[in-house]
PDB file of C-alpha atoms in Angstrom:
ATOM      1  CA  UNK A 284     100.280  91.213  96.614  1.00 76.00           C
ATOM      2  CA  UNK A 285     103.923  91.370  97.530  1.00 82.00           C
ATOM      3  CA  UNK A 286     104.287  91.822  93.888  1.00 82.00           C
ATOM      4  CA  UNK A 287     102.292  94.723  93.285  1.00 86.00           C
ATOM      5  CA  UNK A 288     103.633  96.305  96.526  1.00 90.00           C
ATOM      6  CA  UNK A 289     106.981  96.347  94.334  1.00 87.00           C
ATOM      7  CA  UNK A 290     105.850  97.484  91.135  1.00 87.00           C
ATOM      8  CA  UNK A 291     104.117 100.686  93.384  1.00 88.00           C
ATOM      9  CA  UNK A 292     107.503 101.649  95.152  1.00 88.00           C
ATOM     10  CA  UNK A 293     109.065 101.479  91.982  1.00 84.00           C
ATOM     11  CA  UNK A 294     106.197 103.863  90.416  1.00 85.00           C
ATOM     12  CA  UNK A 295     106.484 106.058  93.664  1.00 84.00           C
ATOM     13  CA  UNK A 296     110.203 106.737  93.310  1.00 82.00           C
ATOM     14  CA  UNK A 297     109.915 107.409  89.848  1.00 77.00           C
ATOM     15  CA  UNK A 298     107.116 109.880  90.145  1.00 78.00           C
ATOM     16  CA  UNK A 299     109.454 111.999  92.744  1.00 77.00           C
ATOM     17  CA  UNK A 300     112.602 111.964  89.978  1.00 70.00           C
ATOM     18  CA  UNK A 301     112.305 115.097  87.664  1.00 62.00           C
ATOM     19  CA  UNK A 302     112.947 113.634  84.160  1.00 58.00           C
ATOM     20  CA  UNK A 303     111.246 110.067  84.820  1.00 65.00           C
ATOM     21  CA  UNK A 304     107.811 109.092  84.074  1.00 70.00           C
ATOM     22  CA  UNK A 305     105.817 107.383  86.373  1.00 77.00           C
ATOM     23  CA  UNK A 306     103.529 106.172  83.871  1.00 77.00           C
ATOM     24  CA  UNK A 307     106.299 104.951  81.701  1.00 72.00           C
ATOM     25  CA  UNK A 308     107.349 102.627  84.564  1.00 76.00           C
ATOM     26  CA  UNK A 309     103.928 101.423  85.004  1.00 82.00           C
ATOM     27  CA  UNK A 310     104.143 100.479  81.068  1.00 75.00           C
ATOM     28  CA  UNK A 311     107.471  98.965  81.697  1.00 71.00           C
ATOM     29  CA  UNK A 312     106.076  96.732  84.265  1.00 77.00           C
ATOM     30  CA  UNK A 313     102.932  95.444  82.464  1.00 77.00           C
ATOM     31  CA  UNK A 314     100.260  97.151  84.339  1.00 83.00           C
ATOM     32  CA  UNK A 315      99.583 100.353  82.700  1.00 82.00           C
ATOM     33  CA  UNK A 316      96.366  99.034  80.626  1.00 81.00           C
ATOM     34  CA  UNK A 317      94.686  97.284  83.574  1.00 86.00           C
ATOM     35  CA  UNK A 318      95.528 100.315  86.384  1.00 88.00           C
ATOM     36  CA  UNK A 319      93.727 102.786  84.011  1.00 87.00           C
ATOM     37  CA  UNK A 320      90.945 100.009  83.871  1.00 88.00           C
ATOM     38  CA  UNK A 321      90.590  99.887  87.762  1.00 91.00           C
ATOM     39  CA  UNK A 322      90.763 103.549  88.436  1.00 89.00           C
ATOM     40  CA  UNK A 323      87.731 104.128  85.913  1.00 88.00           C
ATOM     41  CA  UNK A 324      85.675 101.490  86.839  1.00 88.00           C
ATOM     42  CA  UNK A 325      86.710 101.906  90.348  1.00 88.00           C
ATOM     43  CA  UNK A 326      82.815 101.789  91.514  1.00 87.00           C
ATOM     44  CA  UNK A 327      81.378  99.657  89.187  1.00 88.00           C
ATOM     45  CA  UNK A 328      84.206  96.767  89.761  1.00 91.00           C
ATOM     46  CA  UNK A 329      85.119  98.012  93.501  1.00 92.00           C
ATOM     47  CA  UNK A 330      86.322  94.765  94.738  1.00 90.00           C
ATOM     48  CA  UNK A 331      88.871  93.575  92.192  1.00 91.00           C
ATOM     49  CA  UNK A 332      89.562  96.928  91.504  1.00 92.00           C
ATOM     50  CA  UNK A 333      90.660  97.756  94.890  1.00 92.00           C
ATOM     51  CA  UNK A 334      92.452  94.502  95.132  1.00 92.00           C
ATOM     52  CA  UNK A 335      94.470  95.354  92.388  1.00 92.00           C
ATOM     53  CA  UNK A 336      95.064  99.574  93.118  1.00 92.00           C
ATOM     54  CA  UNK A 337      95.797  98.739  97.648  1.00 93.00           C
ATOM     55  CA  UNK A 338      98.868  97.038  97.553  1.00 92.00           C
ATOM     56  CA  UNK A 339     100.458  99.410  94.455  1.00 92.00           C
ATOM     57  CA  UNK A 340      99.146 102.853  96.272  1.00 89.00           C
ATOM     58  CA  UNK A 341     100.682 102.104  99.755  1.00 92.00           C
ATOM     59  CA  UNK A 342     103.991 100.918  97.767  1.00 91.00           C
ATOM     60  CA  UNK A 343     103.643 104.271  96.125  1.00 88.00           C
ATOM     61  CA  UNK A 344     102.783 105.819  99.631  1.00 85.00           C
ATOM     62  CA  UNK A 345     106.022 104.443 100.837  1.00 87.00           C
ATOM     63  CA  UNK A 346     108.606 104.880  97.813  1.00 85.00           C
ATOM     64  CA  UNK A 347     107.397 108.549  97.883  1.00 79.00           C
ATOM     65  CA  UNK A 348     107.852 109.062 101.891  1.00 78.00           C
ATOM     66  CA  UNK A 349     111.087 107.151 101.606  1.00 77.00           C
ATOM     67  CA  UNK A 350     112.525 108.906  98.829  1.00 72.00           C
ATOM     68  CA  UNK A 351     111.888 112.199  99.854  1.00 66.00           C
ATOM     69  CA  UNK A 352     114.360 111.291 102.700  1.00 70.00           C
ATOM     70  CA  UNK A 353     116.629 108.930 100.619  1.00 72.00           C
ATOM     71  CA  UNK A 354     117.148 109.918  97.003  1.00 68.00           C
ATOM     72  CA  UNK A 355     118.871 113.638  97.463  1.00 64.00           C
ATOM     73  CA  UNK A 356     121.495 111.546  98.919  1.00 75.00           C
ATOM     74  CA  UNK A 357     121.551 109.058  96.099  1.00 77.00           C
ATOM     75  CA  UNK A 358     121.735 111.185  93.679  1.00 72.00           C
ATOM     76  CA  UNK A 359     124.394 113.383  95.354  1.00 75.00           C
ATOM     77  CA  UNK A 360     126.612 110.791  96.347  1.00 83.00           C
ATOM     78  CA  UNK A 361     126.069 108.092  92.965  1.00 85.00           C
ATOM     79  CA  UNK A 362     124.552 110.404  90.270  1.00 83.00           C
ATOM     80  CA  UNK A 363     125.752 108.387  87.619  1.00 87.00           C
ATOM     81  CA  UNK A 364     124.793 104.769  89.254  1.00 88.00           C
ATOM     82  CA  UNK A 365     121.507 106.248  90.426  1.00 82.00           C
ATOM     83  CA  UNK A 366     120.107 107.633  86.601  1.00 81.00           C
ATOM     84  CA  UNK A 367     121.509 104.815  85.010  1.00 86.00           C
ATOM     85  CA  UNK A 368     119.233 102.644  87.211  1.00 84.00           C
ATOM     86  CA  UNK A 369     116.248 104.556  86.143  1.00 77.00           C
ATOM     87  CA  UNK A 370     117.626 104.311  82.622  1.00 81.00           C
ATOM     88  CA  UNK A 371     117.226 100.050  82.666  1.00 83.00           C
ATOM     89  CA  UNK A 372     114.135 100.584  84.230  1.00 76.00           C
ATOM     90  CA  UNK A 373     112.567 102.405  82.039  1.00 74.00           C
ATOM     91  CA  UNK A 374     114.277 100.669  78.499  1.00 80.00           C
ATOM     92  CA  UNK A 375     113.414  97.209  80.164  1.00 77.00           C
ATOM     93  CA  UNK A 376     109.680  97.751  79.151  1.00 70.00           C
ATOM     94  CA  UNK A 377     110.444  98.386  75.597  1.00 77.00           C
ATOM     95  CA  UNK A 378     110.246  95.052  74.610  1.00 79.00           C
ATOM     96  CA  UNK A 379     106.623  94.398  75.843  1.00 72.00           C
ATOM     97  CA  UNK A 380     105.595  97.488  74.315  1.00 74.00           C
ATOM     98  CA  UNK A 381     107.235  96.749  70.761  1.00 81.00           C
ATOM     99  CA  UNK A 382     105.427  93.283  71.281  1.00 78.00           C
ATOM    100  CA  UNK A 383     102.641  95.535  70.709  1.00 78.00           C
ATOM    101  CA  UNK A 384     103.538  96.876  67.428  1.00 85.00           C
ATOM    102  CA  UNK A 385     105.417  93.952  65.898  1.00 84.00           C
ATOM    103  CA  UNK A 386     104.043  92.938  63.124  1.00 83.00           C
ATOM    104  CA  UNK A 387     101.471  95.810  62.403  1.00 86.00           C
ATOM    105  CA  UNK A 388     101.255  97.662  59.601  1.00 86.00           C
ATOM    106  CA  UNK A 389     102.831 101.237  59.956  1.00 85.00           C
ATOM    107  CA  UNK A 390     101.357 104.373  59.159  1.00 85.00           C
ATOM    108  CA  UNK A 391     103.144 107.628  59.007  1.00 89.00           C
ATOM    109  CA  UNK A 392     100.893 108.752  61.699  1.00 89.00           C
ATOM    110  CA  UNK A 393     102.384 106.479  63.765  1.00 90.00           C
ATOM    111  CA  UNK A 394     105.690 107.385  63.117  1.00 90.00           C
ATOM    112  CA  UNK A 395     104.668 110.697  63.952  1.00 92.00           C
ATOM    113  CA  UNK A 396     102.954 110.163  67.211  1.00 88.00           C
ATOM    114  CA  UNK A 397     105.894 108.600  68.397  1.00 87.00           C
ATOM    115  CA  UNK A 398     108.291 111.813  66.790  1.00 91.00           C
ATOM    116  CA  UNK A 399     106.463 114.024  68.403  1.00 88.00           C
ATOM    117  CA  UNK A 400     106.276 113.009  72.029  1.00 80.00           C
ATOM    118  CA  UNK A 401     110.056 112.178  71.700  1.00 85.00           C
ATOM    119  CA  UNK A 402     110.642 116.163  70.946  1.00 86.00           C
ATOM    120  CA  UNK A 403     107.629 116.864  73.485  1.00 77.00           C
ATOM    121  CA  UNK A 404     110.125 114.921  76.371  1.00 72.00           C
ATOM    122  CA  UNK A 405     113.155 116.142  75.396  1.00 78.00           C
ATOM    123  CA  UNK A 406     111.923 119.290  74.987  1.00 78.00           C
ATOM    124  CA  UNK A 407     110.585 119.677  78.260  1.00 66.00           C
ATOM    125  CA  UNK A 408     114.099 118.039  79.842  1.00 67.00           C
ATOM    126  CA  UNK A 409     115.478 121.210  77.896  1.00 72.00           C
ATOM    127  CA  UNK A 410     113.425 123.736  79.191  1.00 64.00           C
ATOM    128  CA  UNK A 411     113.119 122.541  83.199  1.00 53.00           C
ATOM    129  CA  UNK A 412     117.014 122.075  83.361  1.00 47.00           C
ATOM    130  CA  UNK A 413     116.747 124.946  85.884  1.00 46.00           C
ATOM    131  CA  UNK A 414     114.210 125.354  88.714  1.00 46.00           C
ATOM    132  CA  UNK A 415     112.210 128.396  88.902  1.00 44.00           C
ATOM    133  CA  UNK A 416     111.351 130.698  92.127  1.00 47.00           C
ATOM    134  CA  UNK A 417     110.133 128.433  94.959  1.00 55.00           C
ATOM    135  CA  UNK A 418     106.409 128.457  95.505  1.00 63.00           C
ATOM    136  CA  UNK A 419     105.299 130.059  98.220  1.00 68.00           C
ATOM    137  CA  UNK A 420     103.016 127.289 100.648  1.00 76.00           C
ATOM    138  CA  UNK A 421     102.133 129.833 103.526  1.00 77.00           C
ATOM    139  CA  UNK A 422      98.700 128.446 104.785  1.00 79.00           C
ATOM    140  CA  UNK A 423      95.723 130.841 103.280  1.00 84.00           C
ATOM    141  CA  UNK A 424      92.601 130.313 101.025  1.00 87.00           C
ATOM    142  CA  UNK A 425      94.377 131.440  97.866  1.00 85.00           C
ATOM    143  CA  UNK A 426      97.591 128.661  98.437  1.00 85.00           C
ATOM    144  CA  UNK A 427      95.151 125.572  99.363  1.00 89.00           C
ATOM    145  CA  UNK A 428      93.098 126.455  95.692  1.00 89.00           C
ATOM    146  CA  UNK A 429      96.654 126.577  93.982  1.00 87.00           C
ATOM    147  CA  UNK A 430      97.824 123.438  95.168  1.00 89.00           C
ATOM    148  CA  UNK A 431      94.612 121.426  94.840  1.00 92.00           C
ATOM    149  CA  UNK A 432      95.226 122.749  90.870  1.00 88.00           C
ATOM    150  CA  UNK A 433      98.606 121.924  91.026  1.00 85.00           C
ATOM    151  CA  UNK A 434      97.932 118.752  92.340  1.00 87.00           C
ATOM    152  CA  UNK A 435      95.659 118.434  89.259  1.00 87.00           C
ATOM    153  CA  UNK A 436      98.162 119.073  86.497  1.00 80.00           C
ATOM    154  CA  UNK A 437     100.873 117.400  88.256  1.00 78.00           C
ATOM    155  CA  UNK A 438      98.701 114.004  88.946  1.00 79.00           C
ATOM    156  CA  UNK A 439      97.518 113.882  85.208  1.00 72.00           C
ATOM    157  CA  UNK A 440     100.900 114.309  83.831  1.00 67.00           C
ATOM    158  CA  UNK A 441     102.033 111.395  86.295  1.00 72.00           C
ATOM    159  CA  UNK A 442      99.575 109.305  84.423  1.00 74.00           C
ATOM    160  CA  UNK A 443     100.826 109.768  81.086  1.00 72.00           C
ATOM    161  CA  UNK A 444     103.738 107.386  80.432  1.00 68.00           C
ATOM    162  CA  UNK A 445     107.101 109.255  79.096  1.00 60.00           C
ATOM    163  CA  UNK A 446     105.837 113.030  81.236  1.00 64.00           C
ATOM    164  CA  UNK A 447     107.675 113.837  84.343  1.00 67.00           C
ATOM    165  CA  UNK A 448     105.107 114.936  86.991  1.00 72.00           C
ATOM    166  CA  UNK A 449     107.530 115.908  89.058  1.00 73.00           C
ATOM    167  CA  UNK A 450     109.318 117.981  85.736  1.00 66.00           C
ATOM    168  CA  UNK A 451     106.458 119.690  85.430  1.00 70.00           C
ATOM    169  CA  UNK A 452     105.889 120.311  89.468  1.00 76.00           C
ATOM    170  CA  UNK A 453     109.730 121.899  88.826  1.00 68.00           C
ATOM    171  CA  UNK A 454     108.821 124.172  86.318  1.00 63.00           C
ATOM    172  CA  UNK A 455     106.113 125.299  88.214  1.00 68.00           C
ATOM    173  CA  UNK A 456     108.079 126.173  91.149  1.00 70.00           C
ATOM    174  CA  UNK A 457     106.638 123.600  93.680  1.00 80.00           C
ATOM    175  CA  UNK A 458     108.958 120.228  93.248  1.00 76.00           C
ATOM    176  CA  UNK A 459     111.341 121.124  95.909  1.00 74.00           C
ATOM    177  CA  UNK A 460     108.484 123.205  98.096  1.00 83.00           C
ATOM    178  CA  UNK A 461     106.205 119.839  98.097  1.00 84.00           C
ATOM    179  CA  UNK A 462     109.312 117.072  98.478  1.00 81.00           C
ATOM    180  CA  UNK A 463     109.902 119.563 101.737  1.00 83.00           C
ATOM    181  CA  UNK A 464     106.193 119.313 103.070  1.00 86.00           C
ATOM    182  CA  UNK A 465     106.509 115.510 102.565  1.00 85.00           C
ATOM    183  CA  UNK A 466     109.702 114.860 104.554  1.00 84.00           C
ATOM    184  CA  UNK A 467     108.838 117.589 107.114  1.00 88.00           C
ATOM    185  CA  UNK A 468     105.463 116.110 107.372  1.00 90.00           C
ATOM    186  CA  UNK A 469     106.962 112.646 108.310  1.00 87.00           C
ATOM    187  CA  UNK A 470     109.694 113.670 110.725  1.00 89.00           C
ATOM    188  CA  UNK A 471     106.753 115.442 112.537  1.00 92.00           C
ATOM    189  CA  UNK A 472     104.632 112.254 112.536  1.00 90.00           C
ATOM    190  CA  UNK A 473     107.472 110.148 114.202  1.00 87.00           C
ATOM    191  CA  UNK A 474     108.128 113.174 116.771  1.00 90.00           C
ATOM    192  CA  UNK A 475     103.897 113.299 117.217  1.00 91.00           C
ATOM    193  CA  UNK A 476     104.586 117.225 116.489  1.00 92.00           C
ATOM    194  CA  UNK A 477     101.646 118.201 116.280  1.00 92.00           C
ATOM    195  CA  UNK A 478     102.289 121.736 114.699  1.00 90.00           C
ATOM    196  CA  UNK A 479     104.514 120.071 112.655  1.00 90.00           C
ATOM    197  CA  UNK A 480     101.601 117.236 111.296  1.00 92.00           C
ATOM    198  CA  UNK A 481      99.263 120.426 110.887  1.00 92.00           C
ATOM    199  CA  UNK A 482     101.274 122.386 108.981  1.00 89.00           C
ATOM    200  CA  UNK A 483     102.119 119.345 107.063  1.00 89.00           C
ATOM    201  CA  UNK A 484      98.148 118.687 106.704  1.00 92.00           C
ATOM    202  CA  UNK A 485      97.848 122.555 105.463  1.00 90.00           C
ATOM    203  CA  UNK A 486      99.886 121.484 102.054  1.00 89.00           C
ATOM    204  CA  UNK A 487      99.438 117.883 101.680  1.00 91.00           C
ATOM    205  CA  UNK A 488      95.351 117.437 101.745  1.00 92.00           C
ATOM    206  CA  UNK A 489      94.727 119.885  99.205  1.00 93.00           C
ATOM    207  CA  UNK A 490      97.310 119.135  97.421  1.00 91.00           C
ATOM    208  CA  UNK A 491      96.622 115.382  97.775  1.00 90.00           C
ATOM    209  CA  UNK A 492      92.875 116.141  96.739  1.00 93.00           C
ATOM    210  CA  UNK A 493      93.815 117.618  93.819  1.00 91.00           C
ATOM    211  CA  UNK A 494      95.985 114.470  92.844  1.00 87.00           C
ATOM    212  CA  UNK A 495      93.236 112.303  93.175  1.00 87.00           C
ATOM    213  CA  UNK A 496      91.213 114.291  90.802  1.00 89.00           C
ATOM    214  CA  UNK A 497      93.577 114.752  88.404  1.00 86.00           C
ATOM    215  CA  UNK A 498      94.208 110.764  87.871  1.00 85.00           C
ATOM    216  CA  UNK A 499      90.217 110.109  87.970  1.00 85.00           C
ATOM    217  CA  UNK A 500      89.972 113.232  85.083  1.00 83.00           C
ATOM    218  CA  UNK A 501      93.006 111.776  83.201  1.00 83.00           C
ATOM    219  CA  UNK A 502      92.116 108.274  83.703  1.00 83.00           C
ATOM    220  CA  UNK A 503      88.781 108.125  81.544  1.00 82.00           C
ATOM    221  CA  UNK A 504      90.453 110.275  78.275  1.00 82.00           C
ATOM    222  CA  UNK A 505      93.652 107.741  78.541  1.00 81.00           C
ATOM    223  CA  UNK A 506      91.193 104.844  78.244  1.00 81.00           C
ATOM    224  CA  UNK A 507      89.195 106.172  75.251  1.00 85.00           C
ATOM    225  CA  UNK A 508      92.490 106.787  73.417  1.00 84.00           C
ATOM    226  CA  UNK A 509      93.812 103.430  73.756  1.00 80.00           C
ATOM    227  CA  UNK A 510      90.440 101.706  72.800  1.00 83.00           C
ATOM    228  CA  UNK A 511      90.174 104.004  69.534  1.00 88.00           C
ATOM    229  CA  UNK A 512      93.657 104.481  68.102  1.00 88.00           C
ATOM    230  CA  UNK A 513      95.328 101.743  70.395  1.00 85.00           C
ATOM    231  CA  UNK A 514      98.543 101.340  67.044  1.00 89.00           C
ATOM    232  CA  UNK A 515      98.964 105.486  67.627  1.00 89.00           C
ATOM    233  CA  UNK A 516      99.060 105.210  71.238  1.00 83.00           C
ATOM    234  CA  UNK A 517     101.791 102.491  71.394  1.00 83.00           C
ATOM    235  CA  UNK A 518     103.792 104.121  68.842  1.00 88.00           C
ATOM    236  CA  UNK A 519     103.602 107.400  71.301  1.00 84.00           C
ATOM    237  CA  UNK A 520     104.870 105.575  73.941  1.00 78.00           C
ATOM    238  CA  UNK A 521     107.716 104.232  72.119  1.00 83.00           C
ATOM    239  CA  UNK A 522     108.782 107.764  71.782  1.00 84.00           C
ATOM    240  CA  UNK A 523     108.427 108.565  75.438  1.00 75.00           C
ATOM    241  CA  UNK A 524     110.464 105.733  76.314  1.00 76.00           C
ATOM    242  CA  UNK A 525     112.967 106.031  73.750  1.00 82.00           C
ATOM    243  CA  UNK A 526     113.210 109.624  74.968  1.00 80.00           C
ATOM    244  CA  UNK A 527     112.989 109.178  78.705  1.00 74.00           C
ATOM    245  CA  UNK A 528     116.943 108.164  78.986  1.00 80.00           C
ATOM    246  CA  UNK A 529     117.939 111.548  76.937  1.00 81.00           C
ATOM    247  CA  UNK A 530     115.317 113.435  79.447  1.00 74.00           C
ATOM    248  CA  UNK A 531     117.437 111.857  82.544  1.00 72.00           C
ATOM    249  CA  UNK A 532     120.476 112.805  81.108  1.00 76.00           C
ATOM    250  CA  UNK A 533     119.776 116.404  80.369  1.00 75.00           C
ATOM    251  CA  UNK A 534     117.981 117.025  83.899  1.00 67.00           C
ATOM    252  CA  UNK A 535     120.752 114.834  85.819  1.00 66.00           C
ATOM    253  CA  UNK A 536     124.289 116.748  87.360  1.00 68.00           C
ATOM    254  CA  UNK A 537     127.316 114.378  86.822  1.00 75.00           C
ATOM    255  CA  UNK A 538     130.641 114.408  87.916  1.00 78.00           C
ATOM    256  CA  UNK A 539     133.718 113.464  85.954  1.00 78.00           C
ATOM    257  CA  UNK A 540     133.462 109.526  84.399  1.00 80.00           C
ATOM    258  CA  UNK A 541     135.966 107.377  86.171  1.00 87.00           C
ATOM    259  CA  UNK A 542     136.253 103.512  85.068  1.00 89.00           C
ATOM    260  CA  UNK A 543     135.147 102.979  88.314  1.00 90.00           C
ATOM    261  CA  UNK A 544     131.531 104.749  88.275  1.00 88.00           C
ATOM    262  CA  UNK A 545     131.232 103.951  84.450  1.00 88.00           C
ATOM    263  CA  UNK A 546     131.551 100.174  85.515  1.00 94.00           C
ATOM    264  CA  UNK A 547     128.802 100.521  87.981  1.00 93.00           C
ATOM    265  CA  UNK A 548     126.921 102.391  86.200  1.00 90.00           C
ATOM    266  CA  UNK A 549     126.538  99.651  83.168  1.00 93.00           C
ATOM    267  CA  UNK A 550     125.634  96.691  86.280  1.00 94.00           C
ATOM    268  CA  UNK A 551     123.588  99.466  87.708  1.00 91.00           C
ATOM    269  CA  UNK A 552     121.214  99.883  83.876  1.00 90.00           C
ATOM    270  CA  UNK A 553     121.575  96.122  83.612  1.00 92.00           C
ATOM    271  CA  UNK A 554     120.053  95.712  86.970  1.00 89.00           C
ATOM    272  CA  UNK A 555     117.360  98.261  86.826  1.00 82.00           C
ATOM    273  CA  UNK A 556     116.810  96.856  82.848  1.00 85.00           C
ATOM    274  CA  UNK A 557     116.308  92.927  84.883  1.00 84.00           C
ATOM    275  CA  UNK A 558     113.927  94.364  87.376  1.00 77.00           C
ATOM    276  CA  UNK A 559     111.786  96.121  84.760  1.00 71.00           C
ATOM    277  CA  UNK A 560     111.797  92.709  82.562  1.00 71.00           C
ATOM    278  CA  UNK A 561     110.737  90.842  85.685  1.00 71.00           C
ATOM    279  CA  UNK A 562     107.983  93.035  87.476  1.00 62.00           C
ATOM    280  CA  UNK A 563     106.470  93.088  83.730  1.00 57.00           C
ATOM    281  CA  UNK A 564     106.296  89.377  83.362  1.00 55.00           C
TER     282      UNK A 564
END
């Protein structure tokens, strides 16, 4: 339980840092395959599947609430400490995914699969190096349809190991909008503001709504790839991990290399690479 409640804040924080892929964490920590399983047979195995999906949600829950307080600072004050961390985490579940392949015959197609979601990452690092115009969240009809379908797109993309949800929530406008709602919405909860929580409701429900149907819709189409081409869908993933550390680096700010943060930023990969290696065992 404990466990699990790890492996979800460690999803949760990575879901809220444009340029890291929530699902690729989830793959780096062994639990990718049997998540998928639980969210589409949530009804027909409720029990175990609920046992399993609790404890990781609420870590989720509180990674995302916490960071959306903490990691601005993190990444202000130890940019290069901070990314590096992400890198380890993310390159420490290469090994269980190569354990895949090793061994297997390879096809060009598989070589391929894993090409082109390397240039699909990268490429996407490229393109959302800048923020566009801030979404606007005003409370009307027309705004709580647009973020239920952002929700949508954004939750879907979270699922997919090596895509940024929170990339794509950038390019759309609404990263920093939504990371706003979220802290706002908590500082109003521990005040009991009750404006404050209603506003807060106003974004987060339908946007929250639309999250939840985007991993159900996502879910089911994940599953059916990885029971029919199961060799093309590892060799994908190898891509998006392999291209998940040049992703950070393009979408990250750093400041001048010093021994100093170079030094902690090696112990900082090595750490993050340990934690991966251990939540996937």
């Amino acid at each position: 339980m404990i466990k699990s409640f790890l492996k979800g804040i460690v999803i949760g924080i990575a879901n809220i840092v444009p340029g890291v892929s929530g699902g690729t964490m989830m793959v780096s920590m062994g639990i990718y395959d049997k998540l998928i399983h639980c969210i589409t047979h949530l009804f027909s195995e409720f029990k175990k599947s609920v046992l399993f999906l609790l404890p990781i949600a609420i870590g989720m829950v509180a990674a995302i609430a916490g960071s959306s307080f903490g990691l601005t600072y993190l990444f202000e004050n130890f940019p290069i400490q901070t990314n590096l961390l992400f890198v380890g985490l993310i390159l420490g579940g290469l090994p269980a995914i190569w354990g895949k392949v090793k061994g297997k015959k390879v096809h060009g197609g598989h070589m391929a699969a894993g090409l082109l979601f390397f240039v699909l990452v990268v490429g996407l690092a490229v393109v959302g190096e800048t923020e566009g115009n801030a979404a606007d969240l005003t409370f009307n009809i027309v705004n709580v349809v647009k973020l239920f379908g952002v929700g949508v797109i954004a939750s879907a993309t979270m699922v997919i190991p090596g895509v940024s949800g929170s990339m794509v929530l950038m390019l759309m406008g609404f990263y920093h909008p939504v990371l706003n709602a979220i802290k706002d919405f908590f500082t109003a909860l521990a005040a009991m503001d009750i404006d404050g929580i209603m506003t807060g409701c106003g974004i987060l429900i339908p946007f929250g709504l639309g999250v939840v149907a985007g991993i159900f819709g996502i879910a089911k189409l994940v599953e059916i790839i990885f029971e029919k081409f199961p060799l093309y869908a590892y060799w994908a993933i190898i891509g998006l991990i392999v291209s998940s550390p040049v992703a950070i680096w393009l979408m990250g700010t750093f400041p001048a290399f010093t021994v100093l943060n170079v030094l902690t930023g090696v112990i900082a990969l090595a750490v993050g690479f340990v934690i991966a290696l251990k939540l996937g065992e």
